[in-house]
Backbone as ProteinMPNN parsed JSONL, in Angstrom:
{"seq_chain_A": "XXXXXXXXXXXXXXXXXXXXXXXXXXXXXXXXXXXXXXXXXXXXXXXXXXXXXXXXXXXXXXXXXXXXXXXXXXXXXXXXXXXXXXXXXXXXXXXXXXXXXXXXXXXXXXXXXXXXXXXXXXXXXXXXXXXXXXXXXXXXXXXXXXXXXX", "coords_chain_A": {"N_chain_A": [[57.627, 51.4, 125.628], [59.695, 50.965, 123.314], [62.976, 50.611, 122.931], [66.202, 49.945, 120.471], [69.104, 48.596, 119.835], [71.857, 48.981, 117.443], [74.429, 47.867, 115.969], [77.301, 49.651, 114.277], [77.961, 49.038, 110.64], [80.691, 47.285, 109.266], [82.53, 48.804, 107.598], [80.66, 51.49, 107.482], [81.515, 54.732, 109.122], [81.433, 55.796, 112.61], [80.081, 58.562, 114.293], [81.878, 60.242, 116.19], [81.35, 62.82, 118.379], [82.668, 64.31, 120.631], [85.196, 63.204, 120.29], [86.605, 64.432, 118.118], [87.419, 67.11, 118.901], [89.327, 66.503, 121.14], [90.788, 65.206, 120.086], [91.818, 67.502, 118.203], [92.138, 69.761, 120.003], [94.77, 68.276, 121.081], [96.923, 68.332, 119.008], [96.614, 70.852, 118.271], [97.15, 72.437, 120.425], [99.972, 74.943, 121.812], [103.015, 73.221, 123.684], [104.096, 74.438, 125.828], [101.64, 76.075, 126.737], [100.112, 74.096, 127.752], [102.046, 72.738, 129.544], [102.223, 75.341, 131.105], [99.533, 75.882, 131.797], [98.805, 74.244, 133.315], [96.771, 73.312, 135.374], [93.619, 71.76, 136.66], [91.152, 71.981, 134.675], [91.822, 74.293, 133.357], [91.179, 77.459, 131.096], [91.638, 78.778, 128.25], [91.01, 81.654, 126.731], [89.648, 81.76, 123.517], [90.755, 83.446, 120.44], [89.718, 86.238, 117.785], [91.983, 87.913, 115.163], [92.011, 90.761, 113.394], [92.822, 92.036, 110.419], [93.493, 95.014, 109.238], [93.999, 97.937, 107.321], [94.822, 100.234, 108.891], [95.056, 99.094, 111.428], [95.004, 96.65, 114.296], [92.71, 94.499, 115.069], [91.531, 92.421, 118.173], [89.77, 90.385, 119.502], [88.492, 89.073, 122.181], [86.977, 85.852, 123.614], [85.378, 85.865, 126.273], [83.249, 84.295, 128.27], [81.418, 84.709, 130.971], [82.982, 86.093, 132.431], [83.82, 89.137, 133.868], [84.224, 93.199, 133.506], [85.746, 94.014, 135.302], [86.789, 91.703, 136.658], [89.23, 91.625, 134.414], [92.637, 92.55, 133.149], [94.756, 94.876, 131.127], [97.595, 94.764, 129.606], [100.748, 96.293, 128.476], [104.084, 95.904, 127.92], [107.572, 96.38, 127.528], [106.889, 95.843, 124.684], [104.996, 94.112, 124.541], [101.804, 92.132, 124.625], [99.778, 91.831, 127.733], [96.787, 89.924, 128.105], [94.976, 89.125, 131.235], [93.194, 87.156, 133.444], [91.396, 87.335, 136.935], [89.844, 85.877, 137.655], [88.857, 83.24, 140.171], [88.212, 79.989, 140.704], [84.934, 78.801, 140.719], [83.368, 76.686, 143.364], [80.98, 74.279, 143.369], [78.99, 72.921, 146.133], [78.948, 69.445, 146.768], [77.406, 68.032, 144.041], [78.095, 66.382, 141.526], [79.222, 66.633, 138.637], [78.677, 65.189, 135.007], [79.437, 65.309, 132.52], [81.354, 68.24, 132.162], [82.046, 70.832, 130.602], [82.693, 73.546, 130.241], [84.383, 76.257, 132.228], [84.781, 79.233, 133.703], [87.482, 80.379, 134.755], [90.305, 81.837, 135.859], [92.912, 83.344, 133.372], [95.272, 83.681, 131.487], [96.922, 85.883, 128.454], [98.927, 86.347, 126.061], [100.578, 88.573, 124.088], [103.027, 89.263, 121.203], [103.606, 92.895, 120.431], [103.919, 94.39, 117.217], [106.496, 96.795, 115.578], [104.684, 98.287, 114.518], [102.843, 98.97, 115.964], [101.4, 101.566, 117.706], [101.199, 102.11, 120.368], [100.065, 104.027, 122.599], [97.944, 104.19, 122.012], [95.808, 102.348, 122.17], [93.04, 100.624, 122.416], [90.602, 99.501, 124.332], [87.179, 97.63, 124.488], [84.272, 96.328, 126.088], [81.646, 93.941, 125.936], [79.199, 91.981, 126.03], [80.298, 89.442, 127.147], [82.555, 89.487, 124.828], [85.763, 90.421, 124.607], [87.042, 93.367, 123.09], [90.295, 94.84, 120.971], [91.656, 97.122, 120.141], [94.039, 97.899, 118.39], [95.874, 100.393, 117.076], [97.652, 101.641, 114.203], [100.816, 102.937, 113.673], [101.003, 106.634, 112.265], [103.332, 106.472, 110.075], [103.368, 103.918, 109.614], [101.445, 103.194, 107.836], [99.911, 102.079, 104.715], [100.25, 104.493, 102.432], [98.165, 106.269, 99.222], [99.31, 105.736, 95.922], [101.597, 108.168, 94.292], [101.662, 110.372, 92.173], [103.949, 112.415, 90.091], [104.886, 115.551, 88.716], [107.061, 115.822, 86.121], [109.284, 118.494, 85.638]], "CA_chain_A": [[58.578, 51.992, 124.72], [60.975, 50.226, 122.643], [64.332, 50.445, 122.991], [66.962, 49.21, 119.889], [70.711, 49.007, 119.464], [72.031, 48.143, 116.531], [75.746, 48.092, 115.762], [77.364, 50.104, 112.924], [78.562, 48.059, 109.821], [82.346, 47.441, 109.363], [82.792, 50.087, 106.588], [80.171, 52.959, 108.236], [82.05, 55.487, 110.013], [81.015, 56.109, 113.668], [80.026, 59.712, 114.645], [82.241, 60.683, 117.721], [81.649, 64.274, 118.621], [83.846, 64.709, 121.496], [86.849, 62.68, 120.093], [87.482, 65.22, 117.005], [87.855, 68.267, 119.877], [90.081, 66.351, 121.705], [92.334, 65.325, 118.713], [92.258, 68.948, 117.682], [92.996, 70.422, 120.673], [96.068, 67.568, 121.218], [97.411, 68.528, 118.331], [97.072, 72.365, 118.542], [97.764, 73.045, 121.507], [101.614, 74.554, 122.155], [102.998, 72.548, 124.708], [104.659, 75.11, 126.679], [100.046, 76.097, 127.029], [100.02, 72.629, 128.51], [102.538, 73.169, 130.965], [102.172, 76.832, 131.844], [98.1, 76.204, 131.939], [98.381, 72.532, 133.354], [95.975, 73.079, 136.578], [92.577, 70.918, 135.78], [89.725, 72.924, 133.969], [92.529, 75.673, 132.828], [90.733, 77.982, 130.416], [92.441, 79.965, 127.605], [89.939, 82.16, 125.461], [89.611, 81.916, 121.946], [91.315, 84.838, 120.111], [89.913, 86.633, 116.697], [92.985, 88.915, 115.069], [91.403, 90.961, 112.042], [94.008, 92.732, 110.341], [93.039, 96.22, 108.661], [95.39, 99.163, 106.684], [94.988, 101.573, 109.783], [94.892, 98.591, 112.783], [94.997, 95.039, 113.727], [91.514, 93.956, 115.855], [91.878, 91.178, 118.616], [88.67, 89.722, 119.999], [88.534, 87.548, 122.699], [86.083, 85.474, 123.65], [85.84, 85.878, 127.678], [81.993, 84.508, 128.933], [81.586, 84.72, 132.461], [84.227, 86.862, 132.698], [83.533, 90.769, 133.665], [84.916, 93.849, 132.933], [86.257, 94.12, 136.403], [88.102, 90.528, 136.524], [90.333, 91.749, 133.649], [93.413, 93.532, 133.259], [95.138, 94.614, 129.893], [98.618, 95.629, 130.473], [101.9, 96.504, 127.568], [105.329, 95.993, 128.97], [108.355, 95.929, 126.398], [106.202, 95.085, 123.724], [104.475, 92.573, 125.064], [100.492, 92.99, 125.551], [98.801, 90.712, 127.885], [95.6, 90.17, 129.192], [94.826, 88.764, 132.191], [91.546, 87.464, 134.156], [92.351, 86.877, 138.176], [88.641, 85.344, 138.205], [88.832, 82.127, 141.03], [87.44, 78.963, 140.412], [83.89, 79.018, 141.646], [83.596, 75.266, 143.785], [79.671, 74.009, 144.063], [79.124, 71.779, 147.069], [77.407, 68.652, 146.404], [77.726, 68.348, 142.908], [78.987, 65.416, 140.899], [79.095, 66.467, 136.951], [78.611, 63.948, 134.199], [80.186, 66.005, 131.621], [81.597, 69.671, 132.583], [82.943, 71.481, 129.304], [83.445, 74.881, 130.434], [84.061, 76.489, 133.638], [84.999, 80.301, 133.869], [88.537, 80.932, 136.074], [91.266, 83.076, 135.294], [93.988, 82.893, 132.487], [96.476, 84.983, 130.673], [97.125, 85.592, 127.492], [99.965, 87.41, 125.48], [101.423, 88.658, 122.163], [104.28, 90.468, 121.056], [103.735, 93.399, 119.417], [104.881, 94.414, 115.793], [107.03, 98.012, 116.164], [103.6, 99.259, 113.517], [101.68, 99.131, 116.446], [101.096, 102.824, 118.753], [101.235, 101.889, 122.036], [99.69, 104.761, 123.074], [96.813, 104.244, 121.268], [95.311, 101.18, 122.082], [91.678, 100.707, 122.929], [89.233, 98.191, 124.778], [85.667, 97.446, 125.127], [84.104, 94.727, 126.699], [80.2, 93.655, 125.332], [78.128, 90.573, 126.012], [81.14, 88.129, 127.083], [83.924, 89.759, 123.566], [86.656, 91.537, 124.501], [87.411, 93.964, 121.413], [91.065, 95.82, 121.524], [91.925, 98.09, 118.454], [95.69, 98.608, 118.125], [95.903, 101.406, 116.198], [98.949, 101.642, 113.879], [101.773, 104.15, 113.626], [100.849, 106.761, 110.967], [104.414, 106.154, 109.274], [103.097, 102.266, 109.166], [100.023, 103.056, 107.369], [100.249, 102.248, 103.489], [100.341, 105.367, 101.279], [98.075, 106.242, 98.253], [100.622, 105.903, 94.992], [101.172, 109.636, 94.164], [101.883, 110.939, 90.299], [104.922, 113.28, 90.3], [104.956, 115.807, 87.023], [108.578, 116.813, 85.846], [109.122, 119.937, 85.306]], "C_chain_A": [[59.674, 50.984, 124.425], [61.927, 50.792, 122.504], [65.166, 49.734, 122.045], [68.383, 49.37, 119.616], [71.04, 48.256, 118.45], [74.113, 48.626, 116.507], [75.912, 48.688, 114.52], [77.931, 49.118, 111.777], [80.082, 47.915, 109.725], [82.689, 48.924, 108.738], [81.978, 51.309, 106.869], [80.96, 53.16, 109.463], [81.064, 55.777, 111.647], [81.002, 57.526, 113.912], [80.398, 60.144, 116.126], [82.174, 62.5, 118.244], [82.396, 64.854, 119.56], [85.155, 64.625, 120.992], [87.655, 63.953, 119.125], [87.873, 66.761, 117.928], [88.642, 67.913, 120.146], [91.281, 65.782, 121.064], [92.73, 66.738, 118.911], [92.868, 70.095, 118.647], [94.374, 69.752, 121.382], [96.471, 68.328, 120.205], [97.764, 70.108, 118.193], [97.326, 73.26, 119.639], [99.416, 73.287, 121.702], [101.309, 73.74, 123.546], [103.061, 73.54, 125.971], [102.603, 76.021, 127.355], [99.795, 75.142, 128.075], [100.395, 72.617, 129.787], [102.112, 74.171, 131.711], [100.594, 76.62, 132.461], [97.876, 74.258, 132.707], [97.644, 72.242, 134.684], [94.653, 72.515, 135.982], [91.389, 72.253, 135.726], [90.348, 74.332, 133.285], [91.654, 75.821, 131.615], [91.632, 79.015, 129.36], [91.012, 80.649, 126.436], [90.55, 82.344, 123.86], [89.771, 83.37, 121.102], [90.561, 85.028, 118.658], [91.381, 87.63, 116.226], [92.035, 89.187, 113.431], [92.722, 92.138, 111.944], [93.347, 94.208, 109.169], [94.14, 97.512, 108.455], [95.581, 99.774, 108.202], [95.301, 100.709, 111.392], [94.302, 97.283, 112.822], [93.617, 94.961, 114.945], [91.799, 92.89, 116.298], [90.772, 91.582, 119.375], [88.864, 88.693, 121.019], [87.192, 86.885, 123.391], [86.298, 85.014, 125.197], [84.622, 85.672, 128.494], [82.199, 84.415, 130.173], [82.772, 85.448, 133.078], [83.36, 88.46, 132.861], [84.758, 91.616, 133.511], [86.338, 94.268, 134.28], [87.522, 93.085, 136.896], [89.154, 90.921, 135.225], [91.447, 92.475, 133.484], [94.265, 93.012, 131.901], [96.33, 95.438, 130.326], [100.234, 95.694, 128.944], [102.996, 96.804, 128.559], [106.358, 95.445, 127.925], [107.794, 95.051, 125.405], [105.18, 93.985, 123.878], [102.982, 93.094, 125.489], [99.894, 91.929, 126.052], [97.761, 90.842, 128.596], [95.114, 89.29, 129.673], [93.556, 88.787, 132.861], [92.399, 86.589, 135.511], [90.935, 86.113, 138.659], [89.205, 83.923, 138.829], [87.931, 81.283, 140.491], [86.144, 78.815, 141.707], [83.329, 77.425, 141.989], [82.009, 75.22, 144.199], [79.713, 72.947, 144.249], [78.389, 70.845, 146.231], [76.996, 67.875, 145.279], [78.21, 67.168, 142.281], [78.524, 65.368, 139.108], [79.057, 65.006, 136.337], [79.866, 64.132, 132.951], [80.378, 67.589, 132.173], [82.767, 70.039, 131.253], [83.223, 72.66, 129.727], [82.987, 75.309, 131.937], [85.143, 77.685, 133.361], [86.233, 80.556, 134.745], [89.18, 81.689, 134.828], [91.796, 82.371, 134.437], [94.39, 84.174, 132.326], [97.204, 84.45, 129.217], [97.997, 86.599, 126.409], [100.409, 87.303, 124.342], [102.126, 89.648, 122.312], [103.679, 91.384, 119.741], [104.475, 93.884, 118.453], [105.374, 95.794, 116.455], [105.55, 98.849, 115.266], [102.894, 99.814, 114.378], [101.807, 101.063, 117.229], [100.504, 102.319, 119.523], [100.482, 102.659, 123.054], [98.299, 105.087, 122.833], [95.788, 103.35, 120.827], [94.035, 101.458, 122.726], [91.109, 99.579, 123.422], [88.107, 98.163, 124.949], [85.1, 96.12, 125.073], [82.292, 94.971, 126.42], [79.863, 92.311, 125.12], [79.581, 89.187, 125.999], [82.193, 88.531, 126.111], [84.716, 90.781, 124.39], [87.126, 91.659, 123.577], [88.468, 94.6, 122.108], [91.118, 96.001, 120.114], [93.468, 98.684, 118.778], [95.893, 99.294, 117.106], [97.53, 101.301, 115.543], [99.161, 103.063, 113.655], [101.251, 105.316, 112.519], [102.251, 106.433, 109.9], [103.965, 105.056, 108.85], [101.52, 102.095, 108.264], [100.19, 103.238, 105.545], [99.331, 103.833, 102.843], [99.454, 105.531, 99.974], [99.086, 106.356, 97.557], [100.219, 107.374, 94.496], [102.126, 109.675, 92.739], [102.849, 112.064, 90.753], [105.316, 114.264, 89.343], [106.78, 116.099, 87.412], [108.4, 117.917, 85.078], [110.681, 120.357, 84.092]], "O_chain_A": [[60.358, 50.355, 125.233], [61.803, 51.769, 121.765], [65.196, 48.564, 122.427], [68.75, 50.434, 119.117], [70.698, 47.077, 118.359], [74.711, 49.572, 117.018], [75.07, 48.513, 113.639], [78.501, 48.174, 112.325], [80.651, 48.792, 110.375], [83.037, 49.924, 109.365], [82.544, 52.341, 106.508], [81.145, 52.412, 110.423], [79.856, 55.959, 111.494], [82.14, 57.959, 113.731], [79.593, 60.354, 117.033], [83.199, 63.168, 118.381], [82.821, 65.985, 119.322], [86.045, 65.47, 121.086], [88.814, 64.345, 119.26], [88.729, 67.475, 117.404], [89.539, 68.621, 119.689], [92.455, 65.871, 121.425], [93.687, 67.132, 119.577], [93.681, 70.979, 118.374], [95.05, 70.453, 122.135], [96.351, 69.486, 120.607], [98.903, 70.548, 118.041], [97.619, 74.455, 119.693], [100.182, 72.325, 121.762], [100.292, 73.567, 124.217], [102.282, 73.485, 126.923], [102.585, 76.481, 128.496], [99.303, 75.439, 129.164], [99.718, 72.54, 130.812], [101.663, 74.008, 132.846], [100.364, 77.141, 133.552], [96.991, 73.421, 132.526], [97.772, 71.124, 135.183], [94.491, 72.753, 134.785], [91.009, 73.106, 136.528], [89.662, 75.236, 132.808], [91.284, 74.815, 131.01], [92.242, 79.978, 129.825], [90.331, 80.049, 125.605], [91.533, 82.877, 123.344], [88.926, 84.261, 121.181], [90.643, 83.97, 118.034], [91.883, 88.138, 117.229], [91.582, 88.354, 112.646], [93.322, 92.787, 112.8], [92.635, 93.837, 108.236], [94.924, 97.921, 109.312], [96.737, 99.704, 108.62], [95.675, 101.346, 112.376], [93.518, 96.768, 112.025], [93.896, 95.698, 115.89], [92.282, 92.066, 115.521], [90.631, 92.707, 119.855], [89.338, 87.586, 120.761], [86.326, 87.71, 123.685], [87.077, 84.114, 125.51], [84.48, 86.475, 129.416], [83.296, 83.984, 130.526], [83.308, 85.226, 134.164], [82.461, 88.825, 132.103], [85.914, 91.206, 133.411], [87.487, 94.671, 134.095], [88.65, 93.354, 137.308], [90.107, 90.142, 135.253], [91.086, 93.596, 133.843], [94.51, 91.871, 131.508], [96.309, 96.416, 131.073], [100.51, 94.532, 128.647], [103.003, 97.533, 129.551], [106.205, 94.323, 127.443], [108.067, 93.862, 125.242], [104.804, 93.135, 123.071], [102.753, 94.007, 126.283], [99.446, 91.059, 125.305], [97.637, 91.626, 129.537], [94.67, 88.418, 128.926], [92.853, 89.789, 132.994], [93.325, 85.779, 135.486], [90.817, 85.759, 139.832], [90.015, 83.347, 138.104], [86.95, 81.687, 139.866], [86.225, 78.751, 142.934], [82.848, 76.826, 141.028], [81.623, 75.91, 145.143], [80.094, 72.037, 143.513], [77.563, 71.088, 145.351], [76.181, 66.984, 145.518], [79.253, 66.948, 142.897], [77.846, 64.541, 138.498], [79.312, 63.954, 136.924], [80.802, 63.403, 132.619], [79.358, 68.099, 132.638], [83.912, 69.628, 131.065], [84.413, 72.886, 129.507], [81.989, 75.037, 132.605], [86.239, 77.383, 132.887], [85.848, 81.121, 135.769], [88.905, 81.985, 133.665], [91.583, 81.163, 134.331], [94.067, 85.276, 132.769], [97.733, 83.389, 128.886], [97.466, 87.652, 126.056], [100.623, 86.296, 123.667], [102.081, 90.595, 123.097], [103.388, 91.006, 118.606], [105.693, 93.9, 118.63], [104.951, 96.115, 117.566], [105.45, 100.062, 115.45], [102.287, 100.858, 114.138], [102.847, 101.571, 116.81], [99.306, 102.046, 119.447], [100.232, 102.196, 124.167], [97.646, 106.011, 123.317], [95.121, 103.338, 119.792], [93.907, 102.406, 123.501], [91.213, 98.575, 122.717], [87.819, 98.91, 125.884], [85.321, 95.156, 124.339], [81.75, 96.045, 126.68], [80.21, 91.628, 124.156], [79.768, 88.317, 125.148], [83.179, 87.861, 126.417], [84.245, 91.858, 124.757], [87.651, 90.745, 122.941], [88.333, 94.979, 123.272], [90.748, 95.275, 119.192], [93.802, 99.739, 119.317], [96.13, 98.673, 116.07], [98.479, 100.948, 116.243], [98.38, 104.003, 113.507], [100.985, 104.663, 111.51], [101.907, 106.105, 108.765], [104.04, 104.926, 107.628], [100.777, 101.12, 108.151], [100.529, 104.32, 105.067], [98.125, 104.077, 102.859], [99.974, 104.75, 99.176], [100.018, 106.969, 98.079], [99.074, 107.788, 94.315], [103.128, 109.006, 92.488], [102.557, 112.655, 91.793], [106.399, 113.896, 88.889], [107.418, 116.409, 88.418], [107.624, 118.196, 84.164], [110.824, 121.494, 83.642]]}, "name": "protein", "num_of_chains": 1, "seq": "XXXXXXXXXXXXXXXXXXXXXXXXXXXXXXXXXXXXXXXXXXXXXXXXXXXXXXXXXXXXXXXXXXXXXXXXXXXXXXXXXXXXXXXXXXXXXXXXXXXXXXXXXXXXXXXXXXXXXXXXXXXXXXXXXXXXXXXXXXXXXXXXXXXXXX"}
């Protein structure tokens, strides 16, 4: 079997697939993430927010995570959710590359006053956590209504 390396030309671009992750998550990462999450292999899950007339949808994306490691908790506005999963250590072992590895995190948002607090939901399916914050009915837009005069 033959084996060839060739170098790229001056003017062809090089295809780095790691490097553009690790720009992107320099750059978007807050810092205060950095700090607060700065133990090695810290994990934060990837959030959807879908926003809808009646209620805003937040998704998170939590594999290796169960329903049992999590806890969803509202406290002066504030909703966060929390995994207390431990970092699982195999003897022996010397990775080459290790991209993801399952421990705990925490993760929080302030809610708007639209939301009902009382009326929040979760379900957990194949690795997503779905919550459904239901809004207020006062916060829920209005059909426009016709008024006769009399």
């Amino acid at each position: 079997m033959n084996c060839t390396t060739r170098r790229p030309a001056r003017n062809q671009k090089v295809y780095l697939p790691h490097f553009g992750n690790i720009v992107n998550e320099l750059f978007n990462t807050p810092v205060n993430h950095v700090v607060r999450n700065g133990r090695k292999n810290a994990t934060t899950p990837a959030v959807n927010v879908i926003k809808a007339e009646d209620r805003h949808t937040l998704q998170l994306a939590v594999p290796g995570h169960g329903k049992k490691d999590i806890q969803i908790t509202i406290d002066n506005d504030v909703l966060t959710i929390k995994s207390t999963k431990e970092e699982t250590t195999i003897e022996n072992l010397e990775f080459r590359l290790k991209e993801f590895d399952y421990q705990g995190f925490e993760r929080s948002f302030v809610l708007p006053d639209t939301i009902d607090q009382n009326k929040v939901e979760a379900t957990f399916k194949e690795g997503i956590l779905t919550l459904i914050l239901a809004k207020k009915e006062e916060a829920i837009p209005q059909p426009a209504k016709t008024i006769k005069i009399k």
